[in-house]
Coordinates of C-alpha atoms in Angstrom, one line a residue:
M50 CA 23.4 -11.3 1.7
K51 CA 20.7 -13.1 3.5
K52 CA 19.5 -11.9 7.0
L53 CA 19.6 -15.5 8.2
T54 CA 23.1 -16.6 7.3
F55 CA 24.7 -13.2 7.9
L56 CA 25.3 -13.3 11.9
F57 CA 26.9 -9.9 13.1
L58 CA 27.6 -10.9 16.7
L59 CA 27.5 -8.3 19.2
T60 CA 30.1 -9.4 21.8
L61 CA 30.8 -8.1 25.5
T62 CA 33.9 -9.5 27.4
S63 CA 33.5 -10.1 31.1
A64 CA 36.4 -10.2 33.6
F65 CA 36.4 -14.0 32.7
A66 CA 36.8 -13.4 28.9
Q67 CA 33.0 -14.8 28.5
K68 CA 31.5 -13.7 25.2
H69 CA 28.0 -13.0 24.8
S70 CA 26.0 -13.4 21.7
T71 CA 22.9 -11.8 20.3
V72 CA 21.1 -13.5 17.4
L73 CA 18.5 -11.3 15.5
I74 CA 16.3 -13.2 13.0
E75 CA 13.7 -10.9 10.8
A76 CA 10.2 -12.9 10.4
E77 CA 9.8 -11.7 7.0
S78 CA 13.1 -13.6 6.0
F79 CA 12.0 -16.7 6.9
K80 CA 12.7 -19.4 4.3
N81 CA 9.4 -20.9 4.5
K82 CA 6.5 -18.4 4.9
G83 CA 3.9 -21.1 5.2
G84 CA 0.3 -19.4 5.3
W85 CA 1.9 -16.1 6.7
V86 CA 2.1 -13.1 4.3
I87 CA 4.4 -10.3 4.3
D88 CA 2.8 -6.9 5.3
Q89 CA 5.0 -3.8 4.5
Q90 CA 2.4 -1.1 4.6
F91 CA 3.5 0.3 7.7
M92 CA 7.1 -0.2 7.8
D93 CA 8.0 3.6 7.7
V94 CA 6.1 4.1 11.0
M95 CA 6.9 0.9 13.0
G96 CA 10.5 0.1 11.3
S97 CA 10.1 -2.8 9.2
S98 CA 7.8 -5.2 7.3
F99 CA 6.5 -8.4 9.2
L100 CA 4.9 -11.7 8.9
M101 CA 1.0 -11.8 9.5
A102 CA -1.2 -14.8 9.8
H103 CA -4.2 -13.6 7.4
G104 CA -6.5 -16.6 7.8
M105 CA -10.0 -15.0 8.1
G106 CA -10.9 -17.1 11.0
K107 CA -8.8 -20.5 9.9
T108 CA -5.4 -20.9 11.3
V109 CA -2.6 -20.9 8.7
E110 CA 0.4 -23.1 7.9
N111 CA 3.5 -22.6 10.1
A112 CA 6.3 -20.3 8.9
S113 CA 9.7 -21.8 9.5
T114 CA 13.3 -21.1 8.9
T115 CA 16.7 -22.3 10.2
V116 CA 18.8 -20.2 12.6
S117 CA 22.7 -20.8 13.1
F118 CA 23.8 -20.0 16.7
P119 CA 27.4 -19.2 17.5
S120 CA 27.4 -21.3 20.5
T121 CA 25.1 -23.6 22.7
G122 CA 23.9 -22.6 26.0
K123 CA 21.0 -20.6 27.7
Y124 CA 19.2 -18.0 25.6
K125 CA 16.7 -15.5 26.6
V126 CA 14.0 -15.1 23.6
Y127 CA 12.3 -12.0 22.6
V128 CA 9.5 -11.4 20.0
R129 CA 8.4 -8.2 18.5
T130 CA 4.8 -8.1 18.0
R131 CA 1.6 -6.6 19.1
N132 CA -2.1 -7.2 20.1
W133 CA -3.7 -5.4 17.2
S134 CA -7.4 -5.8 18.5
S135 CA -6.6 -4.2 22.0
Q136 CA -7.3 -0.9 20.6
W137 CA -10.9 -1.7 20.8
S138 CA -11.2 -4.7 23.1
K139 CA -9.4 -5.8 26.4
V140 CA -11.3 -9.5 25.9
E141 CA -9.0 -11.9 24.7
A142 CA -6.7 -11.2 21.6
A143 CA -7.4 -11.7 17.9
G144 CA -3.8 -12.6 16.7
Q145 CA -2.3 -15.1 19.1
F146 CA 0.6 -17.4 18.1
Q147 CA 3.4 -19.4 19.4
L148 CA 7.2 -19.7 18.8
L149 CA 8.3 -23.2 18.2
I150 CA 11.9 -24.3 18.8
D151 CA 12.6 -27.6 16.8
G152 CA 8.9 -28.3 17.0
K153 CA 8.3 -27.5 20.7
P154 CA 6.5 -24.4 21.7
L155 CA 7.7 -21.9 24.2
K156 CA 5.3 -21.5 27.2
K157 CA 4.7 -18.0 26.3
T158 CA 1.9 -17.2 23.9
F159 CA 2.5 -14.2 21.9
G160 CA 0.2 -11.5 20.2
K161 CA -1.7 -10.7 23.5
D162 CA 0.4 -8.4 25.7
H163 CA 1.0 -4.9 24.1
E164 CA -1.4 -2.8 22.2
N165 CA 1.6 -1.2 20.2
W166 CA 4.6 -2.9 18.5
A167 CA 7.0 -3.8 21.3
W168 CA 9.2 -6.8 22.5
T169 CA 7.6 -9.5 24.4
E170 CA 9.8 -11.5 26.8
G171 CA 9.4 -15.3 26.0
G172 CA 11.5 -16.7 28.8
E173 CA 14.7 -18.6 28.6
I174 CA 15.6 -21.8 26.6
K175 CA 18.5 -24.0 26.2
I176 CA 20.0 -24.5 22.9
T177 CA 21.8 -27.7 22.4
K178 CA 23.0 -27.6 19.0
K179 CA 24.2 -24.8 16.7
E180 CA 21.6 -25.4 13.9
V181 CA 18.0 -24.9 15.1
N182 CA 14.7 -24.8 13.2
I183 CA 12.2 -22.2 14.6
A184 CA 8.6 -21.9 13.5
L185 CA 5.6 -19.4 13.9
K186 CA 2.4 -21.4 14.6
D187 CA -0.9 -19.4 14.3
L188 CA -3.5 -20.0 17.0
T189 CA -6.4 -18.1 15.8
G190 CA -6.4 -17.2 11.9
F191 CA -6.9 -13.7 12.9
N192 CA -3.9 -11.6 11.7
G193 CA -1.2 -12.5 14.4
R194 CA 1.8 -10.8 13.4
C195 CA 5.5 -11.0 14.1
D196 CA 8.3 -8.7 13.0
A197 CA 11.4 -10.0 14.4
I198 CA 13.0 -12.4 17.2
I199 CA 15.8 -12.1 19.3
F200 CA 18.0 -14.9 21.2
S201 CA 20.6 -13.5 23.7
N202 CA 22.9 -15.1 26.2
D203 CA 23.8 -11.8 27.7
P204 CA 22.0 -11.5 31.1
N205 CA 22.3 -7.9 30.7
F206 CA 20.8 -7.5 27.3
K207 CA 17.7 -5.3 26.6
P208 CA 16.0 -5.0 23.2
I209 CA 15.8 -1.6 21.7
E210 CA 12.1 -0.1 21.6
E211 CA 12.6 3.1 19.9
V212 CA 11.9 2.8 16.3
Q213 CA 14.8 4.6 15.0
A214 CA 17.2 3.3 17.1
L215 CA 15.9 -0.1 16.5
S216 CA 16.3 0.5 12.8
D217 CA 19.9 1.4 13.2
F218 CA 20.6 -1.6 15.1
R219 CA 19.0 -3.6 12.5
N220 CA 21.1 -2.0 9.8
D221 CA 24.2 -2.3 11.7
Y222 CA 23.6 -6.1 12.8
F223 CA 23.1 -7.1 9.2
G224 CA 25.4 -4.5 7.6
F225 CA 23.1 -3.1 5.1
D226 CA 24.1 0.5 5.6
R227 CA 27.6 -0.6 4.8
N228 CA 27.3 -2.0 1.4
P229 CA 24.1 -0.9 -0.2
K230 CA 23.9 -2.4 -3.7
N231 CA 23.8 0.0 -6.9
A232 CA 20.7 -0.9 -8.9
G233 CA 22.5 -0.1 -12.3
N234 CA 22.4 2.8 -14.8
F235 CA 18.8 4.2 -15.6
D236 CA 17.6 7.5 -17.5
F237 CA 14.3 7.2 -15.5
V238 CA 13.3 5.7 -12.0
V239 CA 9.7 5.2 -11.7
V240 CA 8.7 4.5 -7.9
G241 CA 5.3 2.7 -7.6
G242 CA 3.9 -0.1 -9.6
G243 CA 0.3 0.7 -9.7
M244 CA -1.4 1.3 -13.2
A245 CA 0.2 4.9 -13.0
G246 CA 3.5 3.6 -12.5
T247 CA 3.3 0.6 -14.6
C248 CA 2.0 2.7 -17.5
A249 CA 4.8 5.2 -17.1
A250 CA 7.5 2.7 -17.2
I251 CA 6.1 0.9 -20.4
A252 CA 5.6 4.4 -22.2
A253 CA 9.2 5.5 -21.3
A254 CA 10.7 2.3 -22.4
R255 CA 8.8 2.2 -25.8
N256 CA 10.2 5.5 -26.4
G257 CA 13.8 4.8 -25.8
V258 CA 14.2 5.3 -22.2
K259 CA 15.9 2.8 -19.8
V260 CA 13.7 2.5 -16.8
A261 CA 13.8 0.9 -13.3
L262 CA 10.3 0.3 -11.9
V263 CA 10.3 0.0 -8.2
Q264 CA 7.3 -1.7 -6.6
N265 CA 6.9 -2.7 -2.9
R266 CA 4.7 -5.5 -3.4
P267 CA 5.1 -8.8 -5.3
V268 CA 2.5 -7.8 -7.9
L269 CA 1.8 -4.8 -10.1
G270 CA -1.4 -2.9 -10.6
G271 CA -1.7 -1.5 -7.0
N272 CA -5.5 -0.8 -6.5
N273 CA -6.2 -2.9 -9.4
S274 CA -4.2 -5.9 -8.4
S275 CA -5.7 -9.0 -6.8
E276 CA -4.4 -7.8 -3.5
V277 CA -6.8 -4.9 -3.4
R278 CA -9.2 -5.8 -6.3
V279 CA -10.8 -2.4 -7.1
H280 CA -11.9 -1.8 -11.0
L281 CA -10.5 0.4 -13.5
G282 CA -12.8 3.7 -13.4
G283 CA -12.6 6.3 -16.0
R284 CA -12.8 6.6 -19.9
I285 CA -10.1 6.4 -22.4
N286 CA -9.7 7.4 -26.1
L287 CA -10.9 10.9 -25.7
E288 CA -10.0 14.0 -27.3
P289 CA -7.7 15.8 -27.4
Y290 CA -5.5 12.8 -27.5
P291 CA -7.7 9.9 -28.6
N292 CA -4.8 7.5 -28.5
L293 CA -4.1 8.0 -24.8
G294 CA -5.4 5.1 -23.1
N295 CA -4.6 2.3 -25.5
L296 CA -1.8 1.3 -23.0
V297 CA -4.2 0.9 -20.3
N298 CA -6.6 -1.1 -22.6
E299 CA -3.6 -3.4 -23.4
I300 CA -2.4 -4.1 -20.0
G301 CA -5.7 -3.8 -18.0
P302 CA -8.0 -6.8 -17.1
E303 CA -10.9 -7.8 -19.4
E304 CA -13.3 -8.5 -16.3
G305 CA -14.6 -5.6 -14.3
G306 CA -16.0 -5.0 -11.0
N307 CA -14.8 -4.6 -7.0
A308 CA -14.2 -7.4 -4.6
Q309 CA -14.3 -10.3 -7.3
P310 CA -12.3 -13.5 -7.6
K311 CA -8.5 -13.1 -8.0
S312 CA -8.4 -14.1 -11.5
Y313 CA -10.5 -11.0 -12.6
Y314 CA -7.7 -8.7 -12.0
E315 CA -5.2 -10.4 -14.2
D316 CA -1.9 -9.8 -12.3
D317 CA 0.3 -11.8 -14.8
K318 CA -1.0 -9.6 -17.8
K319 CA 0.4 -6.5 -16.0
L320 CA 3.8 -8.3 -15.0
N321 CA 4.3 -9.9 -18.5
A322 CA 3.8 -6.6 -20.3
V323 CA 6.6 -5.1 -18.1
M324 CA 9.0 -8.0 -18.3
N325 CA 8.6 -8.1 -22.1
E326 CA 10.2 -4.6 -22.3
P327 CA 13.7 -4.8 -22.8
N328 CA 14.3 -1.2 -21.5
I329 CA 12.6 -1.8 -18.2
T330 CA 14.4 -3.6 -15.1
L331 CA 11.6 -4.5 -12.5
F332 CA 12.3 -4.3 -8.9
L333 CA 9.5 -6.1 -6.9
N334 CA 9.4 -6.1 -3.2
H335 CA 11.5 -3.1 -2.8
H336 CA 10.1 -0.2 -0.7
A337 CA 11.7 3.2 -1.4
N338 CA 12.3 5.0 1.8
Q339 CA 15.2 7.4 1.8
V340 CA 16.0 10.2 -0.8
E341 CA 19.1 12.1 -1.3
T342 CA 18.9 15.5 -3.1
K343 CA 21.2 18.5 -3.8
D344 CA 20.2 22.0 -5.1
G345 CA 16.6 21.0 -5.3
K346 CA 17.2 17.9 -7.5
I347 CA 17.0 14.3 -6.6
E348 CA 20.3 12.4 -6.8
K349 CA 19.6 9.1 -5.0
V350 CA 16.7 7.2 -4.1
F351 CA 17.1 4.2 -1.5
A352 CA 14.9 1.3 -1.3
T353 CA 14.8 -1.6 1.1
N354 CA 14.0 -5.1 0.0
I355 CA 10.9 -6.1 2.1
E356 CA 12.0 -9.6 2.5
T357 CA 15.8 -9.5 2.9
G358 CA 16.3 -6.1 4.2
E359 CA 19.0 -5.3 1.7
K360 CA 19.2 -1.7 0.6
V361 CA 19.5 -0.9 -2.9
I362 CA 20.6 2.7 -4.5
F363 CA 18.8 4.1 -7.6
Q364 CA 20.4 7.2 -9.7
A365 CA 19.1 8.6 -12.7
P366 CA 18.6 12.1 -14.4
L367 CA 14.8 11.8 -13.6
F368 CA 12.2 10.2 -11.0
A369 CA 8.6 9.8 -11.1
D370 CA 6.6 9.5 -7.8
C371 CA 3.8 7.0 -8.7
T372 CA 3.5 5.8 -5.1
G373 CA 0.1 7.4 -4.4
D374 CA 1.2 8.6 -1.1
G375 CA 3.9 11.1 -2.5
T376 CA 6.6 9.3 -0.6
I377 CA 9.4 10.1 -2.9
G378 CA 8.4 13.7 -2.9
I379 CA 8.0 14.2 0.6
L380 CA 11.4 12.6 1.2
A381 CA 12.9 14.9 -1.3
G382 CA 11.6 18.0 0.4
A383 CA 8.8 18.7 -2.3
E384 CA 5.7 21.1 -1.5
F385 CA 2.7 19.1 -0.9
M386 CA -0.9 19.4 0.3
I387 CA -2.9 17.3 2.7
G388 CA -6.7 17.4 3.7
R389 CA -9.4 19.9 2.5
E390 CA -8.3 23.5 1.6
S391 CA -10.6 26.1 3.1
R392 CA -13.0 27.7 0.4
S393 CA -10.9 30.8 0.5
V394 CA -7.8 29.2 -0.9
Y395 CA -9.2 28.4 -4.5
N396 CA -13.0 29.7 -4.1
E397 CA -14.2 26.2 -4.7
P398 CA -17.8 25.8 -4.3
T399 CA -17.6 22.4 -2.8
A400 CA -14.7 23.3 -0.5
P401 CA -15.5 23.5 3.2
E402 CA -15.5 26.9 4.8
V403 CA -12.7 26.1 7.1
A404 CA -9.7 23.8 6.3
D405 CA -9.5 20.3 8.0
N406 CA -7.7 17.2 8.0
L407 CA -10.6 15.1 6.3
T408 CA -9.2 12.9 3.4
M409 CA -11.1 10.1 1.5
G410 CA -10.6 6.8 3.3
A411 CA -9.3 3.4 2.5
S412 CA -11.3 0.4 1.8
V413 CA -11.2 -3.2 3.0
Q414 CA -13.4 -5.2 0.7
W415 CA -14.4 -8.6 1.1
F416 CA -16.8 -11.4 -0.1
S417 CA -17.8 -14.7 0.9
E418 CA -18.5 -18.0 -1.0
K419 CA -21.5 -20.5 -0.8
K420 CA -20.4 -23.8 0.1
D421 CA -22.5 -27.3 -0.2
A422 CA -22.4 -27.9 3.7
P423 CA -22.4 -25.5 6.8
V424 CA -19.1 -23.5 7.4
A425 CA -18.2 -22.5 10.9
F426 CA -16.9 -19.0 11.8
P427 CA -15.2 -18.5 15.4
D428 CA -17.4 -16.7 17.7
I429 CA -15.0 -14.0 18.6
K430 CA -15.1 -12.1 21.8
W431 CA -13.0 -9.3 20.9
G432 CA -15.3 -7.7 17.9
L433 CA -17.0 -4.6 18.1
P434 CA -20.2 -4.7 20.0
W435 CA -23.1 -5.8 17.4
N436 CA -26.7 -6.2 17.1
A437 CA -29.4 -6.5 14.7
E438 CA -29.6 -2.7 14.0
K439 CA -25.9 -2.6 13.3
S440 CA -25.7 -5.9 11.0
E441 CA -25.6 -6.0 7.3
E442 CA -26.9 -9.2 5.8
I443 CA -24.8 -9.2 2.9
T444 CA -22.1 -11.4 1.4
K445 CA -20.0 -8.9 -0.1
G446 CA -18.3 -5.5 1.1
D447 CA -17.5 -3.3 -1.9
W448 CA -16.0 0.2 -1.8
E449 CA -18.4 1.6 0.6
W450 CA -16.4 -0.5 3.3
E451 CA -14.1 2.6 3.8
T452 CA -12.2 3.6 7.0
G453 CA -9.8 6.2 8.1
M454 CA -11.3 9.6 7.1
G455 CA -10.1 12.2 9.4
L456 CA -7.0 10.1 10.5
D457 CA -3.5 10.3 8.9
M458 CA -2.9 8.0 6.0
K459 CA 0.7 7.3 7.0
L460 CA 1.0 7.7 10.8
D461 CA -2.4 5.8 11.4
F462 CA -2.6 3.4 8.7
E463 CA -2.1 0.3 10.4
Q464 CA -5.1 1.3 12.8
I465 CA -7.1 2.4 9.7
R466 CA -6.6 -1.1 8.0
D467 CA -7.1 -3.0 11.2
Y468 CA -10.4 -1.3 12.0
G469 CA -11.6 -2.0 8.6
M470 CA -10.8 -5.8 9.2
L471 CA -12.3 -5.6 12.5
A472 CA -15.8 -4.2 11.1
V473 CA -15.5 -7.1 8.6
Y474 CA -15.0 -9.9 11.2
S475 CA -17.3 -8.4 13.6
N476 CA -20.4 -8.1 11.2
W477 CA -19.6 -11.7 9.8
N478 CA -19.3 -13.0 13.4
Y479 CA -23.0 -11.7 14.1
L480 CA -24.4 -12.9 11.0
K481 CA -22.8 -16.4 11.4
N482 CA -23.4 -17.0 15.2
H483 CA -25.8 -14.7 16.7
S484 CA -28.4 -13.4 14.0
D485 CA -31.9 -14.4 13.9
N486 CA -31.2 -15.1 10.2
K487 CA -28.2 -17.0 10.8
A488 CA -29.5 -20.1 8.8
K489 CA -29.4 -17.8 5.9
F490 CA -25.6 -17.6 6.2
A491 CA -24.9 -21.2 7.5
N492 CA -23.2 -22.2 4.2
E493 CA -21.5 -19.0 3.7
G494 CA -17.5 -19.0 4.2
L495 CA -15.3 -15.9 3.9
K496 CA -13.3 -16.4 0.9
W497 CA -11.5 -13.1 0.7
V498 CA -10.7 -10.2 2.9
A499 CA -8.2 -7.6 1.8
Y500 CA -5.3 -7.1 4.1
I501 CA -3.7 -4.6 1.6
A502 CA -6.1 -1.6 2.1
G503 CA -7.1 0.5 -1.1
K504 CA -6.4 4.0 -0.3
R505 CA -8.1 6.9 -2.1
E506 CA -6.1 10.1 -0.8
S507 CA -3.2 10.9 1.4
V508 CA -0.6 13.5 0.2
R509 CA -0.8 15.6 -3.1
L510 CA 2.4 17.2 -4.3
K511 CA 2.3 20.7 -5.4
G512 CA 3.2 21.3 -9.1
D513 CA 3.6 24.5 -11.1
Y514 CA -0.2 24.6 -11.6
V515 CA -2.9 23.1 -9.0
L516 CA -5.9 21.8 -10.7
I517 CA -9.2 23.1 -8.9
E518 CA -12.9 22.4 -9.3
Q519 CA -13.8 25.4 -11.5
D520 CA -11.2 24.2 -14.1
M521 CA -13.5 21.3 -14.9
T522 CA -17.0 22.4 -14.2
E523 CA -16.4 25.9 -16.3
R524 CA -14.1 23.8 -18.7
R525 CA -11.0 26.0 -18.6
V526 CA -8.9 24.3 -21.0
Y527 CA -5.1 25.2 -20.8
P528 CA -2.7 24.8 -23.6
D529 CA -0.7 22.0 -21.7
G530 CA -3.5 19.7 -21.5
T531 CA -2.7 16.1 -21.5
A532 CA -4.6 13.1 -20.2
P533 CA -8.4 13.6 -20.0
T534 CA -10.1 13.1 -16.6
S535 CA -13.7 11.9 -17.2
W536 CA -15.0 10.5 -14.0
T537 CA -17.6 12.7 -11.9
I538 CA -15.9 14.7 -9.0
D539 CA -16.4 11.9 -6.7
L540 CA -15.9 12.9 -3.1
H541 CA -16.4 10.3 -0.2
Y542 CA -17.7 11.2 3.3
P543 CA -18.4 9.1 6.3
D544 CA -21.9 7.4 6.1
P545 CA -24.2 9.5 8.2
E546 CA -26.3 6.2 9.1
N547 CA -23.2 4.3 9.9
S548 CA -21.7 7.2 12.1
K549 CA -25.1 7.3 14.0
L550 CA -24.5 3.6 14.9
F551 CA -20.6 3.9 15.3
P552 CA -20.1 7.4 16.9
G553 CA -16.4 8.7 15.9
A554 CA -15.5 5.4 14.0
A555 CA -17.8 4.9 11.0
F556 CA -16.4 2.2 8.8
K557 CA -18.6 2.9 5.7
S558 CA -18.8 6.0 3.4
I559 CA -21.1 7.5 1.0
A560 CA -20.0 9.2 -2.3
K561 CA -21.2 12.7 -3.6
H562 CA -21.0 13.3 -7.4
I563 CA -20.4 16.4 -9.4
K564 CA -20.8 16.0 -13.3
I565 CA -18.0 17.1 -15.6
Y566 CA -17.2 16.9 -19.1
P567 CA -13.9 15.2 -20.0
Y568 CA -11.2 17.4 -19.2
P569 CA -7.5 17.3 -20.1
I570 CA -5.3 17.7 -17.1
P571 CA -2.4 20.3 -17.5
F572 CA 1.1 18.8 -17.8
R573 CA 2.1 21.4 -15.0
C574 CA 0.1 19.2 -12.5
L575 CA 2.5 16.2 -13.4
Y576 CA 5.8 17.6 -12.0
S577 CA 6.9 19.2 -8.9
K578 CA 7.0 22.7 -8.4
N579 CA 10.4 22.8 -6.4
I580 CA 12.1 19.5 -7.1
S581 CA 13.2 20.0 -10.8
N582 CA 13.7 16.2 -11.5
L583 CA 10.4 15.0 -10.3
M584 CA 7.4 14.0 -12.0
M585 CA 4.3 12.3 -10.5
A586 CA 1.3 10.4 -11.9
G587 CA -1.6 8.9 -9.8
R588 CA -3.6 10.2 -6.9
D589 CA -0.6 12.3 -5.6
I590 CA -0.7 14.8 -8.5
S591 CA -1.0 18.5 -8.1
V592 CA -4.6 19.0 -7.4
S593 CA -7.0 20.3 -4.9
H594 CA -9.0 17.9 -2.6
V595 CA -12.0 18.6 -4.7
A596 CA -10.3 18.0 -8.0
L597 CA -8.9 14.9 -6.6
G598 CA -12.4 13.3 -6.6
T599 CA -12.3 13.0 -10.5
V600 CA -8.6 12.3 -11.3
R601 CA -7.9 9.5 -8.8
V602 CA -9.6 6.6 -10.7
M603 CA -7.2 4.3 -12.5
R604 CA -7.8 4.4 -16.1
T605 CA -7.1 8.3 -15.7
T606 CA -4.0 7.6 -13.6
G607 CA -2.8 4.9 -16.1
M608 CA -2.9 7.6 -18.9
M609 CA -1.2 10.2 -16.5
G610 CA 1.5 7.6 -16.2
E611 CA 1.6 7.1 -20.0
V612 CA 2.1 11.0 -20.5
V613 CA 4.7 11.1 -17.7
G614 CA 6.7 8.1 -19.5
M615 CA 6.5 9.9 -22.9
A616 CA 7.7 13.1 -21.0
A617 CA 10.7 11.2 -19.9
S618 CA 11.8 10.4 -23.4
V619 CA 11.4 14.1 -24.2
C620 CA 13.5 15.2 -21.5
K621 CA 16.1 12.7 -22.2
K622 CA 16.3 13.6 -26.1
E623 CA 16.2 17.4 -25.2
N624 CA 18.5 17.4 -22.2
T625 CA 16.0 19.1 -19.9
N626 CA 13.9 18.8 -17.1
P627 CA 10.0 18.5 -16.8
R628 CA 9.6 22.4 -16.5
G629 CA 11.9 22.8 -19.5
L630 CA 9.7 20.5 -21.4
Y631 CA 6.7 22.7 -20.7
Q632 CA 8.4 25.8 -21.3
K633 CA 10.2 24.9 -24.6
H634 CA 9.5 21.4 -25.9
F635 CA 5.7 20.7 -25.2
S636 CA 5.0 20.4 -29.0
K637 CA 7.2 17.2 -28.8
L638 CA 5.0 15.8 -26.1
E639 CA 2.0 16.6 -28.2
A640 CA 3.3 14.7 -30.9
L641 CA 4.0 11.5 -28.7
M642 CA 0.5 11.9 -27.1
I643 CA -1.2 11.9 -30.6
K644 CA 0.5 8.6 -31.2
G645 CA 0.2 7.2 -27.9
A646 CA 2.5 4.3 -26.4
G647 CA -0.1 1.5 -26.4
N648 CA -1.4 -1.1 -29.0
P649 CA -4.4 0.7 -31.0
N650 CA -5.6 -2.5 -32.7
L651 CA -6.5 -4.5 -29.6
P652 CA -10.3 -4.9 -28.8
Y653 CA -11.7 -2.1 -26.8
I654 CA -12.6 -3.7 -23.2
Q655 CA -16.2 -2.9 -22.5
G656 CA -18.1 -2.9 -19.3
Y657 CA -18.7 -0.7 -16.5
N658 CA -15.2 -0.8 -15.4
N659 CA -14.5 1.2 -18.7
G660 CA -16.6 4.0 -18.7
G661 CA -16.8 6.2 -15.5
T662 CA -20.6 6.0 -16.5
L663 CA -21.6 5.6 -12.9
M664 CA -23.2 9.0 -13.8
E665 CA -24.1 10.3 -17.1
I666 CA -21.6 12.7 -18.3
K667 CA -22.9 15.7 -20.3
K668 CA -21.3 18.7 -22.1
K669 CA -22.5 21.9 -20.4

């Protein structure tokens, strides 16, 4: 059912039997999105996905839809939005927009009142017909955002602000909790459609497993998609299983590099690979946000469609958390790790003396495009204070434009992403409008700024073994070794020079590398210690913070996914769980890893994105 056509009317009866009606419209369900984009990255915190006008300084096309009213008359209007830039500036507001009713704007301008998500009262209007067109009109091009709109003719109505109560209201209004849809019958449910999850789904499917692949974006690839644009790091086709990685080679893009044109990332190549597997059912735009367990085992995972809000139930004997954030594991009650362990925990030389909450950050990459004529950029008043010392005279922001280290990568993630965008806009504004060298940038126009931020670290789920620094530097190889990690131990920290210029709010990072020889990741790091039917692949596997520095790159995570997918087939055939596979059937997984799940006859994609050769790797 569609949010826009299902009108559950909240009614109150007065002494005169007058019925009051409240109509709720979710912005992400607008029939015509125009130039607005759906952002679901923060829905577990603020309650929903929303529409955002990501115009990079140019206003975007209106989003619009038709609303059915139960009766004509006077209605109060409320819009749930926020003034995102007010966290850093009280001058103007970055993301302002209007609400149009049959083409006529309300007097109220939205996106300028509240620092946090809240309902803004838009005044009273007269509805003269039961079918009305409403539209969102962007006024700035700088990420105005709208979650939902309410019309009510009840003089006593007050919109709900508390997130959980509001979520309950939404679900009751649209009936989503009453009739969730059963997704189907599956052997294996993979949540997360990055390189790890995509490879897990394909590898399982090619080995006779019926798979549901659940991804909360409209594209596959995660950080290697055109939404984030990070290259595939790490090496493939290494001992002890040289055919592991052929699958990554098969579905990965031929071009390399970060922050490159959209075509470099070949979203369709990944999508077509999945769609061509008859054993995979793909659920794009579905965000998994609820889990039911029994006796330490996942029974159901619920996902919400980020456009319609409809809920879908997934059931299977086996699940894989490839979300990167450990979302399914945490919801299931899995043991997990976050931040940096103290040196005393694992005796790692690189670990700090005292544990802290520092994680590697998230990148908001960007680049400009040179035009034949001058390109204007708005002289923004809400940006960070900038000067010649702070400015960077560049036309591309790579991985080092990284924010959020020390903040919570879930609870604070909207702030983290927004600060990354704010830094980009502030620097660009200075170069275009205030720098002594602005003539150098006159013909440059922003071509792309990421609004899906590329995370490096959040939560790591604990397995039967936790991989640590010494395992790799001393080459402690275990009998259950699987996919090899080959990247250096690459840990990111706030850039000291940037930190001096922006105390407590650095937006750039540095990387420190420790050389390793390619190392096979133990299978015990790829399944949960206390949730018996949960595996994981990606940056949320069972490793210390230091060890995460090497395993997190995407050729490596893709091979992890390949292993997890093959493990799912062994679990199915032997009627066991991942720990049972490790204890009794590991030789069967070995046989599959020797063979691999990808096409071995394709050309080997070369380029710096292939090798993990940012530093020379030598055997000790």
